[in-house]
Short mmCIF file of C-alpha atoms in Angstrom, two decimals:
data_model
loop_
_atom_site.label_atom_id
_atom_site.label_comp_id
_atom_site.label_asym_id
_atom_site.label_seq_id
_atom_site.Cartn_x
_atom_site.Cartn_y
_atom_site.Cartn_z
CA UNK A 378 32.18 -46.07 39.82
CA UNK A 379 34.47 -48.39 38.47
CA UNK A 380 35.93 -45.80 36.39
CA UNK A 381 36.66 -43.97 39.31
CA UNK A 382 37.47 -46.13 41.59
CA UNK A 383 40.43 -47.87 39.26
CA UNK A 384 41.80 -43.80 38.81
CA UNK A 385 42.07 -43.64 42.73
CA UNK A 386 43.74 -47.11 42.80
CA UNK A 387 46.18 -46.00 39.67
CA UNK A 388 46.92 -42.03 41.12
CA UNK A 389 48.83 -43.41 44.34
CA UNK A 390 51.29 -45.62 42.35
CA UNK A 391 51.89 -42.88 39.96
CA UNK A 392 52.97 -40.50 42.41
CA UNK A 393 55.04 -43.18 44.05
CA UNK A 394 56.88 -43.30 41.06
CA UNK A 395 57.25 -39.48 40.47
CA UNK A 396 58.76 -39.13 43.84
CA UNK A 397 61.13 -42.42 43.02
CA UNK A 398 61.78 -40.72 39.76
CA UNK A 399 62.96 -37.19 41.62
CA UNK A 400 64.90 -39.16 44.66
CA UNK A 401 66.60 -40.63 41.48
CA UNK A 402 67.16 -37.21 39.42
CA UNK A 403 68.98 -35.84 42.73
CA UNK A 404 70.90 -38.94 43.31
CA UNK A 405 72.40 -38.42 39.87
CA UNK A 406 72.64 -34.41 40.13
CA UNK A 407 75.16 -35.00 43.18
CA UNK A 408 76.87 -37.39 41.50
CA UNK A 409 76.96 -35.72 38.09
CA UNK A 410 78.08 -32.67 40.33
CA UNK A 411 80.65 -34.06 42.52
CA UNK A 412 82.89 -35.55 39.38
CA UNK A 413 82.43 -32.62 37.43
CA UNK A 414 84.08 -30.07 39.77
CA UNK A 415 86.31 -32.48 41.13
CA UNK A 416 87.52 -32.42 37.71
CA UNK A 417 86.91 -28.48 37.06
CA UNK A 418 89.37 -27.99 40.43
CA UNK A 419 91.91 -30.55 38.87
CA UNK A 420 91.71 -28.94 35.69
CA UNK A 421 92.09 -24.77 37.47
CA UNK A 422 94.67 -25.80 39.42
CA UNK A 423 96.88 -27.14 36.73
CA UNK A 424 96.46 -24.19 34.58
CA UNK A 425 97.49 -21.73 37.28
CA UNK A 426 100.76 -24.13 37.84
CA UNK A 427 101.59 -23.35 34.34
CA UNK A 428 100.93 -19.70 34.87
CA UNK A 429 103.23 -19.98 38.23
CA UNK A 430 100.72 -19.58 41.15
CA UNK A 431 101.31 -22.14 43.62
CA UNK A 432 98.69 -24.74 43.81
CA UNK A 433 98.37 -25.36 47.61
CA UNK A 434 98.37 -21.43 48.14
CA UNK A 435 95.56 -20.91 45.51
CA UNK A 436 93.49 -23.97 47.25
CA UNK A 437 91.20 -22.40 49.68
CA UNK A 438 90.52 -19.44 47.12
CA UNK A 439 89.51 -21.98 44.28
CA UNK A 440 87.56 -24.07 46.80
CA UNK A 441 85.60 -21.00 47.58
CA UNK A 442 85.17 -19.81 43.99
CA UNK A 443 83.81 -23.82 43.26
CA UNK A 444 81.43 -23.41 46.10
CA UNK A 445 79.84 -20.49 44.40
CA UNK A 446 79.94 -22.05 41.31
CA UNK A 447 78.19 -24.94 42.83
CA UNK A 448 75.62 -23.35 44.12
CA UNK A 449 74.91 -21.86 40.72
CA UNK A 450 74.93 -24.81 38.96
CA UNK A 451 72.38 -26.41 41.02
CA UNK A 452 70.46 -22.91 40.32
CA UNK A 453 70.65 -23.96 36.53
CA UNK A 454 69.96 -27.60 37.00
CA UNK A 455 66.48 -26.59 38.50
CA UNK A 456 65.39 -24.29 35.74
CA UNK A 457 66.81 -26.95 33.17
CA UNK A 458 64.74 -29.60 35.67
CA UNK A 459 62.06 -27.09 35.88
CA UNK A 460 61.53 -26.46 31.81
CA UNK A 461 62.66 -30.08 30.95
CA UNK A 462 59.23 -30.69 28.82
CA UNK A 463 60.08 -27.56 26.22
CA UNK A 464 61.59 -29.10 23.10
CA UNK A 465 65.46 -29.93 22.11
CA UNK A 466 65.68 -26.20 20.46
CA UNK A 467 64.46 -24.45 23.34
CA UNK A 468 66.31 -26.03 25.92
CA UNK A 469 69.39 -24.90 24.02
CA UNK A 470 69.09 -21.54 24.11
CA UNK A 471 67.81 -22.01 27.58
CA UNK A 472 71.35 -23.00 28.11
CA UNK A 473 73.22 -20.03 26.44
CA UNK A 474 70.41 -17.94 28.60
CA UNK A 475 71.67 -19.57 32.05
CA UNK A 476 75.20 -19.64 30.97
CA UNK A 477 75.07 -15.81 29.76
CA UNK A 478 73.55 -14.64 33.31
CA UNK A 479 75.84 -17.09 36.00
CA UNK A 480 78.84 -16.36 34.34
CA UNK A 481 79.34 -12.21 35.38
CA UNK A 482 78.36 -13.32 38.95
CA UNK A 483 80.99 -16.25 38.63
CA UNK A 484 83.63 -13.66 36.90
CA UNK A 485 82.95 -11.58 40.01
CA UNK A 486 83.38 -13.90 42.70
CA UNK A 487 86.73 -14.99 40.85
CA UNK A 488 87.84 -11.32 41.14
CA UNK A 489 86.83 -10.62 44.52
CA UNK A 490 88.64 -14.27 45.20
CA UNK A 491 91.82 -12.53 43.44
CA UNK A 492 91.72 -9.26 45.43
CA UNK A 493 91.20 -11.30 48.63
CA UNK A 494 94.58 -13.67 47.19
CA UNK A 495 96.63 -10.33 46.76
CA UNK A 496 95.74 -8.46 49.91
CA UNK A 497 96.78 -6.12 51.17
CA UNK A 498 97.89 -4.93 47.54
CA UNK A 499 94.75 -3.47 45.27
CA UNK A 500 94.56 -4.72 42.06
CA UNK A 501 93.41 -2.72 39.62
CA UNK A 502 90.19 -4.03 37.52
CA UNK A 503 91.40 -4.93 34.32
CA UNK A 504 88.40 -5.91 31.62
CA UNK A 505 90.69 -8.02 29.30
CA UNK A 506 91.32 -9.95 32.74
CA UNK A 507 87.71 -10.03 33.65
CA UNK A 508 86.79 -11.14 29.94
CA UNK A 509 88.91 -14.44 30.07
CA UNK A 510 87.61 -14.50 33.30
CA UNK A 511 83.86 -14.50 31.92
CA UNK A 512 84.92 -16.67 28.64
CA UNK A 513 86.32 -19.73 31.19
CA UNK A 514 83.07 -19.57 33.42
CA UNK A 515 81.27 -19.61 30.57
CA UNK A 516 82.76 -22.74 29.48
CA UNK A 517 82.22 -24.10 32.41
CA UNK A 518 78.92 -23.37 33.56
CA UNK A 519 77.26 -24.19 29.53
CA UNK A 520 79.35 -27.47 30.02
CA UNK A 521 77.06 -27.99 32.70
CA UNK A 522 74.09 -27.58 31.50
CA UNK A 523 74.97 -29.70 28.50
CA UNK A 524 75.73 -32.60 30.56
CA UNK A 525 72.57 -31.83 32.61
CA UNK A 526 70.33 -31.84 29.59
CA UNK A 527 72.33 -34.98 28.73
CA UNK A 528 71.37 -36.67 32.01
CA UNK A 529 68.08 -35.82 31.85
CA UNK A 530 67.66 -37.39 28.37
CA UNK A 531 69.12 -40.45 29.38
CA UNK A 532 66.79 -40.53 32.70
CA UNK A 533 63.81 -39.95 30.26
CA UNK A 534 65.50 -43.00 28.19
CA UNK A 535 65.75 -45.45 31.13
CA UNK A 536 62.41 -44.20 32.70
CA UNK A 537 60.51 -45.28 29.03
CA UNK A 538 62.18 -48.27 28.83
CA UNK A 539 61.51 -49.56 32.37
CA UNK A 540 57.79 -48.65 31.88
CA UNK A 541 57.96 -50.32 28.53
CA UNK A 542 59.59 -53.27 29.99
CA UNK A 543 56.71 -53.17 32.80
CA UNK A 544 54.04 -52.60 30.06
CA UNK A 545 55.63 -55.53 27.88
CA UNK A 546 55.45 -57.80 31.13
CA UNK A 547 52.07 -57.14 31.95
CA UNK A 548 51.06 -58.07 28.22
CA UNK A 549 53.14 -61.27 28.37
CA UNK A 550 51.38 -62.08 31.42
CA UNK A 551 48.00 -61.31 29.95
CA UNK A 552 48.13 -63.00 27.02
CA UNK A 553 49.87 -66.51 28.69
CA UNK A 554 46.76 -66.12 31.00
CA UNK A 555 44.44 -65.97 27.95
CA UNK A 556 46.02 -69.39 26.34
CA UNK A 557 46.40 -70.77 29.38
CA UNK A 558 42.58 -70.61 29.76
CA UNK A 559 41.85 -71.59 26.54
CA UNK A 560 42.70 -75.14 28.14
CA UNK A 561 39.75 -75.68 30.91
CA UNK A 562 36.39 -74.68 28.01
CA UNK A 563 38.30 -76.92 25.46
CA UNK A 564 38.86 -79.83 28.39
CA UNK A 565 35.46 -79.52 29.68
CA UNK A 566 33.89 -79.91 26.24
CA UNK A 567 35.79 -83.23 25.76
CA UNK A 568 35.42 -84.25 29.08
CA UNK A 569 31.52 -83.73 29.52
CA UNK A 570 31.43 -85.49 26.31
CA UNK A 571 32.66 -88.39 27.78
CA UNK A 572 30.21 -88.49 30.76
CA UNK A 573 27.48 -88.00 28.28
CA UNK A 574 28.69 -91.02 26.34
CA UNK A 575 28.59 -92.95 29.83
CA UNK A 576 25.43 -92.39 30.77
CA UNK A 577 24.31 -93.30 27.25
CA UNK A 578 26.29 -96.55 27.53
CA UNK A 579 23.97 -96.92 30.73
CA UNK A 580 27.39 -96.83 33.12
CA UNK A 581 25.82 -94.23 35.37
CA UNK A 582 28.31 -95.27 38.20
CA UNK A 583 31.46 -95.13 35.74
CA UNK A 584 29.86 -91.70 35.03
CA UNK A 585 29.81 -90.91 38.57
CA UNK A 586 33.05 -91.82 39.16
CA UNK A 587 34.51 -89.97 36.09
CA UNK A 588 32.73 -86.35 37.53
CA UNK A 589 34.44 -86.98 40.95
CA UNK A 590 38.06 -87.52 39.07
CA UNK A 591 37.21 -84.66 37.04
CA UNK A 592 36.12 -82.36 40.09
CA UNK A 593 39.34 -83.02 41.86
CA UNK A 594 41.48 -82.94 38.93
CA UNK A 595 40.44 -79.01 38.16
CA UNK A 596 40.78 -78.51 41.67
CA UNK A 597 43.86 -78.86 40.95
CA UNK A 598 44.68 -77.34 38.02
CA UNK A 599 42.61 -73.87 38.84
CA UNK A 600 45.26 -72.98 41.77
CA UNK A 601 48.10 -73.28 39.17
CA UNK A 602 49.25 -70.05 38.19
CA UNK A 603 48.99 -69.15 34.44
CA UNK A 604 52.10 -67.34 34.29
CA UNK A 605 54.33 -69.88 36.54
CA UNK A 606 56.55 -72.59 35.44
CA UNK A 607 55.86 -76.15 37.18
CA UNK A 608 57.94 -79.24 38.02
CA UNK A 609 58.22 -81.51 35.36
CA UNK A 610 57.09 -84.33 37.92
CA UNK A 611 54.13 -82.21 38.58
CA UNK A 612 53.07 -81.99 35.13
CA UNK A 613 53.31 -85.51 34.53
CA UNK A 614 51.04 -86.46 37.98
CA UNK A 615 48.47 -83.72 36.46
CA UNK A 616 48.76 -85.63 33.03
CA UNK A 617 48.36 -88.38 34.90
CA UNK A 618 45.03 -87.77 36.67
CA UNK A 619 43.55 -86.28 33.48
CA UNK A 620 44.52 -89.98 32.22
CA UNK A 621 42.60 -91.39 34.60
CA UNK A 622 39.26 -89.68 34.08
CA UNK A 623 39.51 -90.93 30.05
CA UNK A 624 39.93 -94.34 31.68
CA UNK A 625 36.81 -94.17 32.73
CA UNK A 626 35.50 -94.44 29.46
CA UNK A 627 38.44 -95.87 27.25
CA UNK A 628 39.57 -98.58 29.86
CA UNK A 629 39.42 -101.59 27.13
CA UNK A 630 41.60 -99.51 24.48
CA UNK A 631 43.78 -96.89 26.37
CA UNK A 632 47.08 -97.53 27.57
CA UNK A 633 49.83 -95.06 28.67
CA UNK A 634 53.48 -95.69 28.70
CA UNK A 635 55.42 -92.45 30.71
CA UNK A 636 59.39 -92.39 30.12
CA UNK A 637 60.50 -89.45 32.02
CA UNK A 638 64.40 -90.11 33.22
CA UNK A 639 64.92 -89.01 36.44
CA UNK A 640 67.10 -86.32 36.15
CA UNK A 641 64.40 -83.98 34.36
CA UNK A 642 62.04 -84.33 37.12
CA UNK A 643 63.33 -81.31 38.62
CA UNK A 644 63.25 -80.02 35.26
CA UNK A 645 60.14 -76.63 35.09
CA UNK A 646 58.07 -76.20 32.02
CA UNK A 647 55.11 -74.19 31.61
CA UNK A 648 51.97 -75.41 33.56
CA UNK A 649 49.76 -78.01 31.76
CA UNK A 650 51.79 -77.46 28.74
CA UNK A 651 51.55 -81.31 27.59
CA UNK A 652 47.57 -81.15 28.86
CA UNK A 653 46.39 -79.89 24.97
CA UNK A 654 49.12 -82.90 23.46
CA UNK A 655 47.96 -85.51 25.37
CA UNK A 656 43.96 -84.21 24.67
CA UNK A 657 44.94 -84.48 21.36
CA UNK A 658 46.39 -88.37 21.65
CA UNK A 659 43.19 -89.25 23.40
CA UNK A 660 40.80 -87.87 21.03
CA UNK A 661 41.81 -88.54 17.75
CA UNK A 662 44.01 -91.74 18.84
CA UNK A 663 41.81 -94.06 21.36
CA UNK A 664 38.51 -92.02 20.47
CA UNK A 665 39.28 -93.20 16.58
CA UNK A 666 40.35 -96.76 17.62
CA UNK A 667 38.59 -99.76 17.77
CA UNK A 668 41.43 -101.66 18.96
CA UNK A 669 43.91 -100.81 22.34
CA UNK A 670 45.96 -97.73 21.81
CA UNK A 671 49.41 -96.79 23.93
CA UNK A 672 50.00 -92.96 24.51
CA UNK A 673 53.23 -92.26 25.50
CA UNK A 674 54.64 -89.37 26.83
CA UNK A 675 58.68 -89.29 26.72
CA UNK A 676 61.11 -86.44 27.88
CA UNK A 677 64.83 -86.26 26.68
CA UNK A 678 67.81 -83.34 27.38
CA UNK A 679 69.45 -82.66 24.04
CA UNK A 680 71.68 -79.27 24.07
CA UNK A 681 70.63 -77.45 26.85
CA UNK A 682 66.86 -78.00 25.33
CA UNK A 683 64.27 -80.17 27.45
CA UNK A 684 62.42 -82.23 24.81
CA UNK A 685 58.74 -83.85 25.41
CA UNK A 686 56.93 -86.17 23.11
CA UNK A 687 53.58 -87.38 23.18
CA UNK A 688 53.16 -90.08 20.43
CA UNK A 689 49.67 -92.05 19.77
CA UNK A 690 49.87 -95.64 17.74
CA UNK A 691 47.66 -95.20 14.87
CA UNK A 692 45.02 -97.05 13.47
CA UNK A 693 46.53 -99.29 10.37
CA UNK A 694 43.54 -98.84 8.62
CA UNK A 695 44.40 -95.08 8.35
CA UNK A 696 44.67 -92.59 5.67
CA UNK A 697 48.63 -91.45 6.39
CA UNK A 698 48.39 -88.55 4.37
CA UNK A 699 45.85 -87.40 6.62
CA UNK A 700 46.44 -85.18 9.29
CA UNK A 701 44.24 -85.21 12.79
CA UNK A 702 43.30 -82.20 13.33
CA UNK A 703 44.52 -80.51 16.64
CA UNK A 704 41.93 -78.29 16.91
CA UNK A 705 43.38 -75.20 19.42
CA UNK A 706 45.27 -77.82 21.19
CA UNK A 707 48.20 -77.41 19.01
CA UNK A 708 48.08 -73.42 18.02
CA UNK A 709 47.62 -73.13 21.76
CA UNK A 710 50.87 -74.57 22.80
CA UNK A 711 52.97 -73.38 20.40
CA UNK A 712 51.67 -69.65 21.29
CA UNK A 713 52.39 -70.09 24.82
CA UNK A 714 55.78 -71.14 24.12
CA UNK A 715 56.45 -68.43 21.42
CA UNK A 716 55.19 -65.98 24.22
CA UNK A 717 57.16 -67.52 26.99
CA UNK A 718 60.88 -68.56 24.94
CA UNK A 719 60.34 -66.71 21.93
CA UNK A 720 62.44 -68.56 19.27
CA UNK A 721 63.48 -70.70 21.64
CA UNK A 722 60.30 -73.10 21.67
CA UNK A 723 58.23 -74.30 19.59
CA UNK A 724 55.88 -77.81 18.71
CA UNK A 725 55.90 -79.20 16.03
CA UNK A 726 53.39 -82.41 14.95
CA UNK A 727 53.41 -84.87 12.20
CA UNK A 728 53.72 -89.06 11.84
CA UNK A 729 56.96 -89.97 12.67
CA UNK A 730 57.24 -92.82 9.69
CA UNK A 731 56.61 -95.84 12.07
CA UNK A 732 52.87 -95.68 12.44
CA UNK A 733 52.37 -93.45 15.11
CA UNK A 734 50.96 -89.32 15.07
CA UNK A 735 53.87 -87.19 17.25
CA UNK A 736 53.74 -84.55 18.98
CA UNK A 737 57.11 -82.45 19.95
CA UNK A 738 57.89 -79.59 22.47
CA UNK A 739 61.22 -78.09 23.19
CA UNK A 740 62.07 -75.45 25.30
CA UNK A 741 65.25 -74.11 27.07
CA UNK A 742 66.31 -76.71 29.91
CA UNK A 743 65.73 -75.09 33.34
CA UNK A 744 65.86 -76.51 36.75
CA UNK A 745 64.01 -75.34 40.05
#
C-alpha cells in the first residue's frame, strides 16, 4: 500500500512537469520561429534587391509565401517533437525526409506567389526556375529542422540538469539530516551518563534537575531544522543551555569563558554545529580533570571566513602526544561542513602548544 500510495503521490508531480516542460517547448518554438523568419524575410528581400524587384512591392507576396512556410515549419517541428526519442542518426534523415516533402509545396506556393506578382501577364513554368526555387526552400526549411533538433537537445540538456540539480539537493538535504541526527543518540548517551553518575553520587535532586534542563534543552533543539542555518547568537544560547545541564554534575571543575564580538552575532552557521566541539571539551577535558577546567568558545572574522574555537585547558599531568579521541563528534562536523561549503569549511583539532586541546571551524562569513 505504501508502494502504491507513494506512485499516486509521485504521478501528479510528474505530469505537472511534463505539461511545464511542453508550455516551455512552445514558448521556445515561437520564439525560435519568430527570429528565424524575421531573418529569412530580411535575408529574401535583399536578394531580390540585387536581382532588381522592388522590396516594398514584393512585401505582401513574401509575407504570404512566409506564412505558408510557417505553417509548415510548425508541421515539421511536431513530427521532429513527435519522434524526438529516435536516436541522433535517425532524426537526421528524418530531417532530409521533412525537408524533401515541404519544399515542392513551398516551391509551389512561391510560383503561384509569382504568377499572382505578374498578373495579368502568364508566366510560363520554367523547371530551372522552379529548381532554384526548390534548392532555396530546401535550405530553408532543413535549416529549420536543424535548429529545431538543436533546441530540443539543449531543452533535454537544461531539463537533466535541473532534475540533477533537484536530485543533488534532495541528497544534500538527506545526508545533512543524517549527521545532523547523529548529534541527539551521541548527546543522550553522554548525557544519561551523567544522570546515572548523579544518582550514584546519591544527588537524586541534582539528577532531577539535570533531566528537566535536558528535557527543555531538546525541546529545543528537535524544532531546529537540519538543513537550516541559525544565528550565531542562537547557537551560542543552545551551547549555553547544554552547558548548563553538565553543570549539574561538573559544577566544582567546569568553567566556560564565551568571546563572541558583537558584530558576528548576526553572523548564521549551521545548527548545533559547535554542539559535537563543545561535547568533546566536556568529556575528555572536565570529565578527565580532577582540578577546574575553562572551556572557551571564541569566534573571529578573518577574510570573509567566520572562525569558531572551542579550546579545553588540559590536564598538566597529560601525555601531549596523545590525542583525545573525538569519537563522531569531530568526523561529524567536518562532514556537515564538507556537505554544506564544500572546500570552503572544514575543522581541524590538535593542541595549540600552550596547554590546551583546540578545536577550529571555518566557514564562509554570512549574515541573516
Amino acid at each position: 500500500m505504501q508502494i502504491t500510495h507513494a506512485m499516486h503521490a509521485d504521478g501528479p508531480s510528474a505530469l505537472r512537469d511534463d505539461a511545464d516542460s511542453r508550455i516551455e517547448l512552445r514558448r521556445m518554438t515561437r520564439q525560435l520561429g519568430a527570429v528565424y523568419w524575421f531573418s529569412v524575410f530580411l535575408i529574401t528581400s535583399l536578394l531580390w534587391h540585387f536581382v532588381g524587384v522592388d522590396a516594398w512591392t514584393s512585401a505582401p507576396a513574401k509575407l504570404i509565401w512566409i506564412a505558408a512556410s510557417v505553417a509548415i515549419t510548425f508541421a515539421i517541428s511536431a513530427l521532429l517533437l513527435r519522434w524526438r526519442n529516435i536516436s541522433f542518426l535517425h532524426k537526421a534523415l528524418l530531417c532530409f525526409a521533412l525537408t524533401l516533402l515541404c519544399s515542392p509545396f513551398s516551391a509551389s506556393i512561391d510560383f503561384l506567389l509569382a504568377s499572382w506578382f505578374m498578373w495579368p501577364q502568364k508566366p510560363a513554368f520554367a523547371p530551372r526556375d522552379f529548381a532554384y526555387s526548390l534548392i532555396e526552400n530546401s535550405s530553408f526549411f532543413f535549416g529549420w529542422a536543424c535548429l529545431y533538433v538543436a533546441m530540443l537537445y539543449s531543452h533535454e540538456v537544461r531539463q537533466q540538469e535541473q532534475r540533477l540539480a533537484a536530485i543533488r539537493e534532495e541528497a544534500l538535504a538527506a545526508q545533512m539530516r543524517a549527521l545532523r541526527y547523529q548529534i541527539n543518540p551521541h548527546f543522550l548517551f553522554n548525557t544519561f551518563n551523567s544522570v546515572a553518575a548523579l544518582i550514584e553520587e546519591g544527588m537524586p535532586n541534582d539528577a532531577k534537575r539535570m533531566v528537566v534542563v535536558l528535557s527543555e534543552f531538546l525541546r529545543t533543539t528537535l524544532t531546529l531544522d537540519p538543513f537550516s542555518d541559525v544565528r550565531l547568537d542562537r547557537e551560542i544560547a543552545l551551547q549555553q543551555d547544554y552547558l548548563a545541564i553538565e553543570r549539574e554534575r561538573f559544577s566544582d571543575r567546569l568553567n566556560v569563558a564565551f568571546e563572541i564580538p558583537a558584530e558576528l552575532n548576526r553572523a548564521l552557521v549551521p545548527s548545533l554545529i559547535l554542539q559535537p566541539l563543545v561535547e568533546n571539551a566536556i568529556k575528555h577535558g572536565v570529565g578527565q580533570a580532577r582540578t577546574p577546567i575553562v572551556v572557551r568558545v571564541h569566534a573571529r572574522a578573518a577574510a570573509q571566513r567566520l572562525i569558531l574555537t572551542v579550546t579545553n585547558d588540559v590536564t598538566p599531568d597529560r601525555d601531549m602526544t596523545d590525542s583525545p579521541s573525538t569519537g563522531i563528534g569531530l568526523a561529524n562536523v567536518s562532514e556537515r561542513l564538507s556537505a554544506r561549503f564544500g572546500d570552503r569549511g572544514r575543522c581541524t583539532a590538535g593542541y595549540d602548544g600552550k596547554g590546551a586541546w583546540e578545536a577550529v571551524i571555518e566557514m564562509p562569513l554570512r549574515y541573516e
